[in-house]
Each structure stands twice: as structure tokens, then as C-alpha cells.
JSON list of C-alpha atoms in Angstrom, two decimals:
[
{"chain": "A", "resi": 1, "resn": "UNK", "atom": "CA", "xyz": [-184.82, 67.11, 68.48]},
{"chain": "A", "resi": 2, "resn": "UNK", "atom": "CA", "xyz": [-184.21, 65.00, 71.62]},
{"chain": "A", "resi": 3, "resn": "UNK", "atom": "CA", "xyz": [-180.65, 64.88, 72.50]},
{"chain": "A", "resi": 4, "resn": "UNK", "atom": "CA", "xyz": [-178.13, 64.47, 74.84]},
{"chain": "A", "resi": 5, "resn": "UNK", "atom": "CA", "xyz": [-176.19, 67.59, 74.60]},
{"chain": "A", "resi": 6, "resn": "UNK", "atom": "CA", "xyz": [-172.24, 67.73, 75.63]},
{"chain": "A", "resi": 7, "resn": "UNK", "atom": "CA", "xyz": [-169.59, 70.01, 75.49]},
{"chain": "A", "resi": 8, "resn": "UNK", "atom": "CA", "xyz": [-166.80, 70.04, 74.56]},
{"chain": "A", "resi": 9, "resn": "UNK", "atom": "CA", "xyz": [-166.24, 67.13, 72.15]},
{"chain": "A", "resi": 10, "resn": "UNK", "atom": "CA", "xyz": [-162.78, 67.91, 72.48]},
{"chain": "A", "resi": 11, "resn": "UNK", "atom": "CA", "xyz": [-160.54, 68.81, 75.40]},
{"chain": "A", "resi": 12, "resn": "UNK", "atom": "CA", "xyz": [-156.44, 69.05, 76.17]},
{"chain": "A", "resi": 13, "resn": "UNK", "atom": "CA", "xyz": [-155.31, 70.41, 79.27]},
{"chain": "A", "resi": 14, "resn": "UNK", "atom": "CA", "xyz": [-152.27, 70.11, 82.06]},
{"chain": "A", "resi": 15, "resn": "UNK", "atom": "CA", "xyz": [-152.10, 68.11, 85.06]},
{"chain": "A", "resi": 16, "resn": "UNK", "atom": "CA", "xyz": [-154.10, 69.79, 87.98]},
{"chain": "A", "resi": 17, "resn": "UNK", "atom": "CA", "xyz": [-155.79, 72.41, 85.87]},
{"chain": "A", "resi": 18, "resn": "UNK", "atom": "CA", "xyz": [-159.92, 72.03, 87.08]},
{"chain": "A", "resi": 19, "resn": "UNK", "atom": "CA", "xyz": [-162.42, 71.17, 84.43]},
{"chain": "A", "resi": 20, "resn": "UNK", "atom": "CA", "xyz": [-165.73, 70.98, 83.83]},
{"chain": "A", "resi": 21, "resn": "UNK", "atom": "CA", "xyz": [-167.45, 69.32, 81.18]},
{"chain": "A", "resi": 22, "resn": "UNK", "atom": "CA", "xyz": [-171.50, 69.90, 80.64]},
{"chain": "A", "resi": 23, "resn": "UNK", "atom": "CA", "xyz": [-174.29, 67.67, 80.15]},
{"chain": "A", "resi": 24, "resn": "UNK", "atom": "CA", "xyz": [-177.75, 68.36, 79.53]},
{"chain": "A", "resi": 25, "resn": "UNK", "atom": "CA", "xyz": [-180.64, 66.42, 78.10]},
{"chain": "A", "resi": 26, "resn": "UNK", "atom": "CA", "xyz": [-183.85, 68.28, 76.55]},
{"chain": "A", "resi": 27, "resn": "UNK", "atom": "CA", "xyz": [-186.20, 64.76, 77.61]},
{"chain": "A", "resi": 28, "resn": "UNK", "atom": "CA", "xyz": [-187.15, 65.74, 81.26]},
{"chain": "A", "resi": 29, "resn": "UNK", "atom": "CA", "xyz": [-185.15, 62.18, 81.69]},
{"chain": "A", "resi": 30, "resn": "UNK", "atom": "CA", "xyz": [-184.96, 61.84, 85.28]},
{"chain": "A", "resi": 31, "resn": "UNK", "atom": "CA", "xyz": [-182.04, 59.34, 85.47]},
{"chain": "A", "resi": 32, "resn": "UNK", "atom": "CA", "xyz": [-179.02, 60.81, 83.68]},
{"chain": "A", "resi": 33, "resn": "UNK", "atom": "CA", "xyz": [-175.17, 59.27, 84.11]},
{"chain": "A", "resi": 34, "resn": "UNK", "atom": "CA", "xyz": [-171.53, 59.54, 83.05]},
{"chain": "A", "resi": 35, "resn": "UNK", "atom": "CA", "xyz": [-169.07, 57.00, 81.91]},
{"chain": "A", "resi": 36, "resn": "UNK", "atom": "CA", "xyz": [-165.59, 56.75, 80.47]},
{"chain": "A", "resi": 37, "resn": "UNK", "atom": "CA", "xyz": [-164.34, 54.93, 77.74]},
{"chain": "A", "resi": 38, "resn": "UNK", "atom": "CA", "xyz": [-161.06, 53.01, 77.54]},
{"chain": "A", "resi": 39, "resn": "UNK", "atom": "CA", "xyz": [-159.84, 50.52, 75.37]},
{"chain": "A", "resi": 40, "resn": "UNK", "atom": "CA", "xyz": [-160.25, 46.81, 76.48]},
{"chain": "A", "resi": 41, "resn": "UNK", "atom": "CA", "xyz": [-162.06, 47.87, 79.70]},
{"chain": "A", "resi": 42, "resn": "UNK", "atom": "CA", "xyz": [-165.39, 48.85, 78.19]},
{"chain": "A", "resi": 43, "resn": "UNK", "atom": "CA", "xyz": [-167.62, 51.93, 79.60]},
{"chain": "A", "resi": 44, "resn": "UNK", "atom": "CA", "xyz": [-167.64, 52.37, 83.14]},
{"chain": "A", "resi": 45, "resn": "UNK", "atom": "CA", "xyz": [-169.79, 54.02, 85.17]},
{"chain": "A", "resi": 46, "resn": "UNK", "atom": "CA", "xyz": [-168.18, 57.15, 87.14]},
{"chain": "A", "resi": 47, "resn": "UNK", "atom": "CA", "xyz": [-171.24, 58.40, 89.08]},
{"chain": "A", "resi": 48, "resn": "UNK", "atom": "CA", "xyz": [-175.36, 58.96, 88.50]},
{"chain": "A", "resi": 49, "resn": "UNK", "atom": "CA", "xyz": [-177.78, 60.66, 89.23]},
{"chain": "A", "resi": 50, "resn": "UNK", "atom": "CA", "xyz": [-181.83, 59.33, 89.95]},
{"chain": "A", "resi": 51, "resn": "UNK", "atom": "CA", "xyz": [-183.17, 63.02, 90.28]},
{"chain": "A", "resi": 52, "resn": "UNK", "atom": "CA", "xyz": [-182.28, 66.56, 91.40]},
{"chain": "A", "resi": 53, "resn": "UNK", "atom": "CA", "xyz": [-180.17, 66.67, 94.20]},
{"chain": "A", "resi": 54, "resn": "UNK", "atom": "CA", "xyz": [-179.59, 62.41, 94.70]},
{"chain": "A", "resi": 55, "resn": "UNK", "atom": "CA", "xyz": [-176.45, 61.15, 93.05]},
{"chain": "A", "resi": 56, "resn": "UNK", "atom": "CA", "xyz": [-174.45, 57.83, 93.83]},
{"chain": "A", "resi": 57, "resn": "UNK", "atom": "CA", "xyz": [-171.37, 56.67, 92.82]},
{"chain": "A", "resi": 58, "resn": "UNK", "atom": "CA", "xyz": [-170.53, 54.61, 90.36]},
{"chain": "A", "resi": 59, "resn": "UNK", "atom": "CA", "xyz": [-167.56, 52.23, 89.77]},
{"chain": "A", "resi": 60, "resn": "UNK", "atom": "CA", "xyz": [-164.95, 54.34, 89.20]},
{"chain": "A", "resi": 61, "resn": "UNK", "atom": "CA", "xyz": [-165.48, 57.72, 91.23]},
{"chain": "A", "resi": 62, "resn": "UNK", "atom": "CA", "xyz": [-162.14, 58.74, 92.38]},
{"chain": "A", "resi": 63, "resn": "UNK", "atom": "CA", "xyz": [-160.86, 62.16, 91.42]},
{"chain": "A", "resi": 64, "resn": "UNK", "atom": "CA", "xyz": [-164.63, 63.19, 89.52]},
{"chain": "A", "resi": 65, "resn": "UNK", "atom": "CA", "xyz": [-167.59, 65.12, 91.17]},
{"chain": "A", "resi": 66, "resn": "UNK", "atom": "CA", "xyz": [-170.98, 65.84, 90.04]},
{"chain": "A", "resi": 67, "resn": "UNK", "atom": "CA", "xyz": [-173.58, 67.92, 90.93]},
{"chain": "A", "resi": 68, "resn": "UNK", "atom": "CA", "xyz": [-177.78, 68.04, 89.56]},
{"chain": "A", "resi": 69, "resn": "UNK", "atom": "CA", "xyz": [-179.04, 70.88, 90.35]},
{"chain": "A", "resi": 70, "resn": "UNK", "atom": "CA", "xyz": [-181.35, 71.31, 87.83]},
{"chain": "A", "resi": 71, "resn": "UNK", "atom": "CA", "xyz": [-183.11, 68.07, 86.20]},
{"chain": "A", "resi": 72, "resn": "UNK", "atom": "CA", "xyz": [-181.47, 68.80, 82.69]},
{"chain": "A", "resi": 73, "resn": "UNK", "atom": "CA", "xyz": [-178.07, 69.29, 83.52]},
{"chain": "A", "resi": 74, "resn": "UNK", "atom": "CA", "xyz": [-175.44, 67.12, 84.88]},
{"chain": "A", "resi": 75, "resn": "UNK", "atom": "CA", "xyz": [-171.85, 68.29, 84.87]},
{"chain": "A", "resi": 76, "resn": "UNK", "atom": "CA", "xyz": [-169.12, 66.24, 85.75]},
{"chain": "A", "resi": 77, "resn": "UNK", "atom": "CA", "xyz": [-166.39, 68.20, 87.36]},
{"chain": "A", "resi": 78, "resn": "UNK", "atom": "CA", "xyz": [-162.61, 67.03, 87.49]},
{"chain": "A", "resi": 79, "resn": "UNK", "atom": "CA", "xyz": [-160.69, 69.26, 90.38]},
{"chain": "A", "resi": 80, "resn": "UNK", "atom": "CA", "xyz": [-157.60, 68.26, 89.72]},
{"chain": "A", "resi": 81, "resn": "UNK", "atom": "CA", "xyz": [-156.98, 66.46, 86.44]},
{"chain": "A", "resi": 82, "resn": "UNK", "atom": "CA", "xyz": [-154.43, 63.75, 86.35]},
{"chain": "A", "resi": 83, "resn": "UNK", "atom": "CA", "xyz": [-153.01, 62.17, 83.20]},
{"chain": "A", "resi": 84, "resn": "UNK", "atom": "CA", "xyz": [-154.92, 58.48, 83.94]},
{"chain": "A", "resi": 85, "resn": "UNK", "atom": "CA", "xyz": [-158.44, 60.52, 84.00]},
{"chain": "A", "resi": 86, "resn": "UNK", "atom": "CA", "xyz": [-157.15, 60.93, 80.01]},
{"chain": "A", "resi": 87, "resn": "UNK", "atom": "CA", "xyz": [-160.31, 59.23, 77.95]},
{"chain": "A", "resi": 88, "resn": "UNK", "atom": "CA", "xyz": [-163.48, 59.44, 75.98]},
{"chain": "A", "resi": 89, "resn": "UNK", "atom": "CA", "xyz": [-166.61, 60.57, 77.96]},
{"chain": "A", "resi": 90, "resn": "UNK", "atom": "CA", "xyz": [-169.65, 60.05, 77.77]},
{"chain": "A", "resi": 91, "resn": "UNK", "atom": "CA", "xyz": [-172.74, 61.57, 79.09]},
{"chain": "A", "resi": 92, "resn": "UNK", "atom": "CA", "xyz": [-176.38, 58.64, 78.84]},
{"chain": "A", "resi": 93, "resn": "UNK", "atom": "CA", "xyz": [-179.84, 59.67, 80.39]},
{"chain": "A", "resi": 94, "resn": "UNK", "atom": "CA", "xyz": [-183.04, 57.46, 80.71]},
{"chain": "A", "resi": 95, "resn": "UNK", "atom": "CA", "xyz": [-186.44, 58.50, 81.54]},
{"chain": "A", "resi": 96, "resn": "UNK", "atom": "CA", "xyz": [-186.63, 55.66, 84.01]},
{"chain": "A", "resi": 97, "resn": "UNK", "atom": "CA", "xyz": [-184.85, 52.08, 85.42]},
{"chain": "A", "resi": 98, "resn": "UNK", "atom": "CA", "xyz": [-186.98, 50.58, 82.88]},
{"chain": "A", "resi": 99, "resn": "UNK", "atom": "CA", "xyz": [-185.89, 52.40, 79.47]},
{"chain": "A", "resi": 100, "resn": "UNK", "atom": "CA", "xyz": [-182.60, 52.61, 77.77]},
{"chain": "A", "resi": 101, "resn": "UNK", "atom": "CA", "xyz": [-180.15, 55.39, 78.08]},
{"chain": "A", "resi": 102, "resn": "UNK", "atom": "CA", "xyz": [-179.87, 58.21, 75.39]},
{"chain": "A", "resi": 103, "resn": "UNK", "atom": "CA", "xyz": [-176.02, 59.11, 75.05]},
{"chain": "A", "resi": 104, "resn": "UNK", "atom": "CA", "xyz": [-174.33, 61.89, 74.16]},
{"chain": "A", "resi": 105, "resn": "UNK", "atom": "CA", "xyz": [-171.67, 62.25, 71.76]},
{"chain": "A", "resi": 106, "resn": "UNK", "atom": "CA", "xyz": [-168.82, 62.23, 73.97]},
{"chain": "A", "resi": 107, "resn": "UNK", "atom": "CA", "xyz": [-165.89, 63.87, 75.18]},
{"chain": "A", "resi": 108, "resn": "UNK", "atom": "CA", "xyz": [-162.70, 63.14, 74.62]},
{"chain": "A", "resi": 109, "resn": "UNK", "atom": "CA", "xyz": [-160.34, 64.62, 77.27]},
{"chain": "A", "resi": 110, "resn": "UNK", "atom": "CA", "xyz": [-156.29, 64.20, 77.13]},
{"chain": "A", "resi": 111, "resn": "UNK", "atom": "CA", "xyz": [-154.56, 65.36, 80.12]},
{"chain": "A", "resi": 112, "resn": "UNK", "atom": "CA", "xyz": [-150.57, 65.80, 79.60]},
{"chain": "B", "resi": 1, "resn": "UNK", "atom": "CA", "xyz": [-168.57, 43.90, 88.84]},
{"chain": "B", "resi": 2, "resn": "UNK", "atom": "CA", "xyz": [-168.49, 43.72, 85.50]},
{"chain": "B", "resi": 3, "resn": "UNK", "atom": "CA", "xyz": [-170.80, 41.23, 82.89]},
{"chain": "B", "resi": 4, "resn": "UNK", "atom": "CA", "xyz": [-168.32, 38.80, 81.00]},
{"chain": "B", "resi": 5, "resn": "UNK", "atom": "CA", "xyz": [-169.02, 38.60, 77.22]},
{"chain": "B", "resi": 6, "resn": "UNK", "atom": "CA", "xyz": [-168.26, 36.44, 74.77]},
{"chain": "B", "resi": 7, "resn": "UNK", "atom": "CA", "xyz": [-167.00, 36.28, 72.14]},
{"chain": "B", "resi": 8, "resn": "UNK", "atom": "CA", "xyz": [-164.53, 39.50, 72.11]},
{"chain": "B", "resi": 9, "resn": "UNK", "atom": "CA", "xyz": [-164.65, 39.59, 68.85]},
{"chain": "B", "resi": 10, "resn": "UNK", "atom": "CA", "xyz": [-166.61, 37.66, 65.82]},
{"chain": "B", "resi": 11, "resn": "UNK", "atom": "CA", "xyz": [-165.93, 37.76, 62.00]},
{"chain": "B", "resi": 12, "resn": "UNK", "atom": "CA", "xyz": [-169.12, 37.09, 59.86]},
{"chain": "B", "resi": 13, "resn": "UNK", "atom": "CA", "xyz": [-169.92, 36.91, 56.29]},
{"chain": "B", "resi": 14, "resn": "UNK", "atom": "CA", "xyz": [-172.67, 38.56, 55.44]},
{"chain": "B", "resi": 15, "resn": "UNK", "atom": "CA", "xyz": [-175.90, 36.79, 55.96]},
{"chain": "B", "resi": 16, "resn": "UNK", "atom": "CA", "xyz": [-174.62, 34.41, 58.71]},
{"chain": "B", "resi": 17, "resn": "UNK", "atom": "CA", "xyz": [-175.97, 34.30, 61.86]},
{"chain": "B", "resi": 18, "resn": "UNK", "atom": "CA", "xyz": [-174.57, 35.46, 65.18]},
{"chain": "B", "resi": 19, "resn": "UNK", "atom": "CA", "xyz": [-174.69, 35.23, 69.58]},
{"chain": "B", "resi": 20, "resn": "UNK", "atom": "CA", "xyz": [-172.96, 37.34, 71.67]},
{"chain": "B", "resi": 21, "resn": "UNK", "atom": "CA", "xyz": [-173.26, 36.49, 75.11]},
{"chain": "B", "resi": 22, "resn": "UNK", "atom": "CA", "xyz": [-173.26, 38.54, 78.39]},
{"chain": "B", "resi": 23, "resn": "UNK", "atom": "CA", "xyz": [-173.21, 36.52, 82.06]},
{"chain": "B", "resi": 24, "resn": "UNK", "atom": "CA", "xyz": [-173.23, 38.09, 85.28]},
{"chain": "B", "resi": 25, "resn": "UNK", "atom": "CA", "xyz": [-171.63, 36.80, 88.83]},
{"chain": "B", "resi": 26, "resn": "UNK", "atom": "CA", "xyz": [-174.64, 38.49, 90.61]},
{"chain": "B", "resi": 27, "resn": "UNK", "atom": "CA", "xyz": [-178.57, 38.62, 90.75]},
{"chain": "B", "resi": 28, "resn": "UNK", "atom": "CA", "xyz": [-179.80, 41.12, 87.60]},
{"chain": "B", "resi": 29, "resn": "UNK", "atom": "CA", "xyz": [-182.93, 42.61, 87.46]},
{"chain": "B", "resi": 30, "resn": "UNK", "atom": "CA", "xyz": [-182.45, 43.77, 83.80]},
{"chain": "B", "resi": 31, "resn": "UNK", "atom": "CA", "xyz": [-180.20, 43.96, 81.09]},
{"chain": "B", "resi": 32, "resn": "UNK", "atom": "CA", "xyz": [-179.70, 46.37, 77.94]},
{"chain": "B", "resi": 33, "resn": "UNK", "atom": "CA", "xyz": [-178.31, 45.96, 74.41]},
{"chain": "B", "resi": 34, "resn": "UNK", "atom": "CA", "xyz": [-176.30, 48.35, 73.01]},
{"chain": "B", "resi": 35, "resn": "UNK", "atom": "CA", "xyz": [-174.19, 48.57, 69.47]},
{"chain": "B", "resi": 36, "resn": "UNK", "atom": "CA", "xyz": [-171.09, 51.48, 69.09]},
{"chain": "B", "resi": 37, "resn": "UNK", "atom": "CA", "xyz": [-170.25, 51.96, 65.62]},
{"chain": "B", "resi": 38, "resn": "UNK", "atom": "CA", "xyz": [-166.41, 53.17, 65.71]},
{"chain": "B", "resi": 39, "resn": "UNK", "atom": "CA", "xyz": [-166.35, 56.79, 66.80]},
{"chain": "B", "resi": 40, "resn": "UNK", "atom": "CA", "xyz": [-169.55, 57.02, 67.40]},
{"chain": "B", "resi": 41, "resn": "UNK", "atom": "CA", "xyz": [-171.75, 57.34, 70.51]},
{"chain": "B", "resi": 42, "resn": "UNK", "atom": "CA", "xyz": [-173.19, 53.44, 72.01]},
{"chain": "B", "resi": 43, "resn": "UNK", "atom": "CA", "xyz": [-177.02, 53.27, 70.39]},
{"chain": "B", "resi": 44, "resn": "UNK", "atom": "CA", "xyz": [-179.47, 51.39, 72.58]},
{"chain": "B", "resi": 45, "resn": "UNK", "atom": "CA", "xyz": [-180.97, 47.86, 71.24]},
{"chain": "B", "resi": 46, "resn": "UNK", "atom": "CA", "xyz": [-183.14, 46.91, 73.93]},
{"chain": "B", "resi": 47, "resn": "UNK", "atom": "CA", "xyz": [-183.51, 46.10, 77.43]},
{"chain": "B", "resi": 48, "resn": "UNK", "atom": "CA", "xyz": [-185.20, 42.98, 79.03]},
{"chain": "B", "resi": 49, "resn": "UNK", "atom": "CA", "xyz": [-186.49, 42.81, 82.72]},
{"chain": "B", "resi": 50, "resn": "UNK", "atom": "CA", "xyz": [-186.48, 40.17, 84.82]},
{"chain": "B", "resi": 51, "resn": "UNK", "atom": "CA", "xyz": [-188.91, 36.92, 84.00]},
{"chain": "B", "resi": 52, "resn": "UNK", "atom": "CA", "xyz": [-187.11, 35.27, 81.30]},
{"chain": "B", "resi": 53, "resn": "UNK", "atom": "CA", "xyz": [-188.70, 37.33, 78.33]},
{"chain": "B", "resi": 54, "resn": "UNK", "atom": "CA", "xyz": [-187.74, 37.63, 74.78]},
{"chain": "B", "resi": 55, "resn": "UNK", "atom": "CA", "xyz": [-187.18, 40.27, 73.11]},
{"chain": "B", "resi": 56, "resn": "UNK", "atom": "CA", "xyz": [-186.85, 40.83, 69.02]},
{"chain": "B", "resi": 57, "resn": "UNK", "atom": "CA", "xyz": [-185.69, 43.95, 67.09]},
{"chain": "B", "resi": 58, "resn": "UNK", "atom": "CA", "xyz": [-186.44, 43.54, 64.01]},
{"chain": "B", "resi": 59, "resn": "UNK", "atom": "CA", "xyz": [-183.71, 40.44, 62.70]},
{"chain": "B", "resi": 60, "resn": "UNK", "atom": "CA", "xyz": [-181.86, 41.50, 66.42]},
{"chain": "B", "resi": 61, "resn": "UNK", "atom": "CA", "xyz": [-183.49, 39.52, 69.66]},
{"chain": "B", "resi": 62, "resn": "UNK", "atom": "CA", "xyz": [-182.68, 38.62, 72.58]},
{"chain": "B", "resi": 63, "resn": "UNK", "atom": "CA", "xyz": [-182.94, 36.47, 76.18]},
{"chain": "B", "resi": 64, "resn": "UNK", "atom": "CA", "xyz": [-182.88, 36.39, 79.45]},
{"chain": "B", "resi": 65, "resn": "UNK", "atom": "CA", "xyz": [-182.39, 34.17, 81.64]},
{"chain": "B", "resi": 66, "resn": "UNK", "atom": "CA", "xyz": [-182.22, 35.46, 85.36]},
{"chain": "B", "resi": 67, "resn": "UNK", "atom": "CA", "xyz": [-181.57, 32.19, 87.20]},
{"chain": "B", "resi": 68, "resn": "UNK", "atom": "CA", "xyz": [-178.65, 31.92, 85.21]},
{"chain": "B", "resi": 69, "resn": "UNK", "atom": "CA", "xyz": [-177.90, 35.64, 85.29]},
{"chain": "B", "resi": 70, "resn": "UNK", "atom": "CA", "xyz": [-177.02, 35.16, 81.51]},
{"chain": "B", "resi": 71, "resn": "UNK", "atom": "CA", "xyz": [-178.19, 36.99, 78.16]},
{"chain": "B", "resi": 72, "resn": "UNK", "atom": "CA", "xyz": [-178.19, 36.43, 74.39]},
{"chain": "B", "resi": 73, "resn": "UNK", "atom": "CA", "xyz": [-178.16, 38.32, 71.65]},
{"chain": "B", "resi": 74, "resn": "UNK", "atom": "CA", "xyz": [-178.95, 36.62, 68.81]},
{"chain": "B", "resi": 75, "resn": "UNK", "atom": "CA", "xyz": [-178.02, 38.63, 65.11]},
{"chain": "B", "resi": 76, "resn": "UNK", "atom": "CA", "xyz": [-179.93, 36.30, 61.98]},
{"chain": "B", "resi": 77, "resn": "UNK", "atom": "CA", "xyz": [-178.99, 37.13, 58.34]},
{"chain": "B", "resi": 78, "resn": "UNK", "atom": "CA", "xyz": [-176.24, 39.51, 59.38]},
{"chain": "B", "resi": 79, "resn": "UNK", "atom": "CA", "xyz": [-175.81, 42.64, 57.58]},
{"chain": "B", "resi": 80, "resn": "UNK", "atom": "CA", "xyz": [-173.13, 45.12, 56.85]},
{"chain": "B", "resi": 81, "resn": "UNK", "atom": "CA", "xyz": [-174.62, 47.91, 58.73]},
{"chain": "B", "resi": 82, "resn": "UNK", "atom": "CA", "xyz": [-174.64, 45.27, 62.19]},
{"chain": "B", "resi": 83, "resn": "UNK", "atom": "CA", "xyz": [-170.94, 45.82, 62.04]},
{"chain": "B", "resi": 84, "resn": "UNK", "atom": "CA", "xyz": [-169.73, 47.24, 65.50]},
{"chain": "B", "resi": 85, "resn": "UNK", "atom": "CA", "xyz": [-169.31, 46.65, 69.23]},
{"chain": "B", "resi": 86, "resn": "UNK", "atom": "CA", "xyz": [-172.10, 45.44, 71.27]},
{"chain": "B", "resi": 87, "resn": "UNK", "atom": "CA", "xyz": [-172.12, 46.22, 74.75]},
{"chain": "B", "resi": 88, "resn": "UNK", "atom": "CA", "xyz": [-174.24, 44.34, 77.45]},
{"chain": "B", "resi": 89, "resn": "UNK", "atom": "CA", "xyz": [-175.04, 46.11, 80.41]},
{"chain": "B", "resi": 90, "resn": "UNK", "atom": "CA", "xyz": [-176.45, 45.16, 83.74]},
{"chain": "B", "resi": 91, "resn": "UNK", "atom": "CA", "xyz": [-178.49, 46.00, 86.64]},
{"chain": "B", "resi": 92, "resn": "UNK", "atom": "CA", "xyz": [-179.40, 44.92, 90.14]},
{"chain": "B", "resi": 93, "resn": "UNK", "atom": "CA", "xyz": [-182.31, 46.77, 90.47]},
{"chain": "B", "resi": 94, "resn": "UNK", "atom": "CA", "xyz": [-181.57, 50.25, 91.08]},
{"chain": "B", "resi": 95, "resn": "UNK", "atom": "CA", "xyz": [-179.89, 53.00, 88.34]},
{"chain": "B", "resi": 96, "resn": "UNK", "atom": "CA", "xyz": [-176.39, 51.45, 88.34]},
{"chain": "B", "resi": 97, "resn": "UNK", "atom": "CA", "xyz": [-175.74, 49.90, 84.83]},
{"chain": "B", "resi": 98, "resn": "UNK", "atom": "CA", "xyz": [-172.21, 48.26, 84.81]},
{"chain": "B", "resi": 99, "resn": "UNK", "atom": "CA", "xyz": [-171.17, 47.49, 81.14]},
{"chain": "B", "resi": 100, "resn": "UNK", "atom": "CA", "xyz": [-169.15, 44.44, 80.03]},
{"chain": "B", "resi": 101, "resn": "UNK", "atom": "CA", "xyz": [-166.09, 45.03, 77.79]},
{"chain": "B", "resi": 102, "resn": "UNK", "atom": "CA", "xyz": [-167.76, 44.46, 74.43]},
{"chain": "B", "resi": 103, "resn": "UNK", "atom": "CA", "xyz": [-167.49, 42.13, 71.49]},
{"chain": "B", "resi": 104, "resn": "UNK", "atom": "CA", "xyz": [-166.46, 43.78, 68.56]},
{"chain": "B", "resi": 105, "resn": "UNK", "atom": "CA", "xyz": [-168.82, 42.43, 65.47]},
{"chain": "B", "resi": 106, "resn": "UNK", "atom": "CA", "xyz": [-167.16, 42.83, 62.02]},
{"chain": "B", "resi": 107, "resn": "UNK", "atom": "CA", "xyz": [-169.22, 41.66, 58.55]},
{"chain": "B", "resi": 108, "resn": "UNK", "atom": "CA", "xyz": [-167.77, 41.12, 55.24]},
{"chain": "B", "resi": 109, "resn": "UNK", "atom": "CA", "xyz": [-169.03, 40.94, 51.91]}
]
């Protein structure tokens, strides 16, 4: 089945405690991106990724890192976790600028 | 920056008709459809490129217009199942999709 695979769906941890949470797509989509989720303020784009080794930044990048090292996997990395990083995740990949994004079933991440 | 939409939130009876709009302050070269069903991951509609096309899925369609950096989406004969957010999303050209805030669709009986 083609799917946007993420893990964990669920995640608590403490303030400054690193984290990584996976992404992979079985597709061969070569654009794949992550967003967060708050209420009111829509999804917004935290970084992506147009192939192996090219990511950009999206609109809200501060205090996340990626890296695509392979071209089904795209984890998004959170050094050091801070309590306003606290929302639902989500993981999207497209085969190209032209198609719509797949998404996975999110992540939601509290950080007390 | 992200699209505006309108309305935030709509109210139908089932069977109405509805448009949810999405405008942007810059130059798009395409814009997607989504609907998010409450806890549930967004699900994508459709996308239109630039040159003013149409798009329909199946009583769901939509338009752009580029000059105006505006969309539509147009929802005829509502049913219950269109209940949900929409989401518009943009792009200039290259991968970056910025998402407006959604408009929350509810239908009633």
C-alpha cells in the first residue's frame, strides 16, 4: 500500500530532551515535507526537501533540522525541545511540483 | 505569506451549495485543495496550475485565476461526508506550499 509512514503518533517529553521523529514514504516521491499543526494558524511549513541531499527552509524553521539522506526517509530532528515546538506533525510527500502531497498520519508531540 | 480564506467557517444543510475562497498577496504558480476530517490526516482534492483552468472532482471543482492570485472551490449538492476543513495551499513556483488557515465546513441533516 502507498503510504506515508510516521512514527510515533504519539510523543511527551521534557524541555531540552533531543528528538527525532521518522518519516518515510514507499512512492519513490522525490519531494517530501514537514509541517505543524496549530489551532487557528493552519499547517505551516517547517522545512522540505526536493531530493537527496537539497533541503530548504520553510516558514517556520527555528529550533527543527532535517536531513535526506536516503530518498525515502526524511526525519525531522528537534535538538532541544521547547514547550512552543508542542503540536501535531505532519509528514506530506509528492512525486513532483505538479502533484499533490500524500500525508502521513501525524505526530502529535507535547513538550512540558 | 500565508493565502487568506474565506469564509472561516460555513454551516450548510445538506444539499446546498458552497465556495470557499483562497487569495494570495503574491504571484502563484499553482494551488492545491485539500479537506481534514477532525483527527485525521489533510486528503488532497486537487491542484490547478497556472492558466486559469478548471478543475472538477466529481460534485467538488474548482478555479483559478492567476491575475487575481485568487481560487474557488465550489461544493454543489453538499453532502454529509464534505463535512471538514478545507485547506488552500499555494505556490510560487518552486516546492514551498504555504497553507491558509482553513475554513471549517460543517453539514446538517
Amino acid at each position: 500500500e502507498a503510504q506515508v509512514t510516521q512514527n510515533p503518533r504519539y510523543l511527551i517529553t521534557v524541555t531540552g530532551k533531543k528528538l527525532t521523529v521518522t518519516c518515510s514514504q514507499n512512492m519513490n516521491h522525490e519531494y517530501m515535507s514537514w509541517y505543524r499543526q496549530d489551532p487557528g494558524l493552519g499547517l505551516r511549513q517547517i522545512y522540505y526537501s526536493m531530493n537527496v541531499e537539497v533541503t530548504d527552509k520553510g516558514d517556520v524553521p527555528e529550533g527543527y533540522k532535517v536531513s535526506r539522506k536516503e530518498k525515502r526517509n526524511f526525519p525531522l530532528i528537534l535538538e532541544s525541545p521547547s514547550p512552543n515546538q508542542t503540536s501535531l506533525y505532519f509528514c506530506a510527500s509528492s512525486p513532483t511540483a505538479l502533484y499533490g502531497y500524500t500525508f502521513g498520519s501525524g505526530t502529535r508531540l507535547t513538550v512540558v | 505569506q500565508q493565502p487568506v480564506q474565506s469564509p472561516q467557517a460555513v454551516i450548510l444543510r445538506e444539499g446546498e451549495d458552497a465556495v470557499i475562497n483562497c487569495s494570495s498577496s503574491k504571484a502563484l504558480y499553482s494551488v492545491h485543495w485539500y479537506r481534514q476530517k477532525h483527527g485525521e490526516a489533510p486528503v488532497f482534492l486537487m491542484i490547478l496550475l497556472k492558466g486559469g483552468e478548471q478543475k472538477g472532482h466529481e460534485k467538488i471543482s474548482a478555479s483559478f485565476n492567476e491575475k487575481k492570485q485568487q481560487s474557488s472551490l465550489y461544493l454543489t449538492a453538499s453532502q454529509l461526508s464534505y463535512s471538514g476543513t478545507y485547506f488552500c495551499g499555494t505556490a510560487g513556483g518552486n516546492e514551498k506550499l504555504t497553507f491558509g488557515t482553513g475554513t471549517r465546513l460543517t453539514i446538517i441533516p
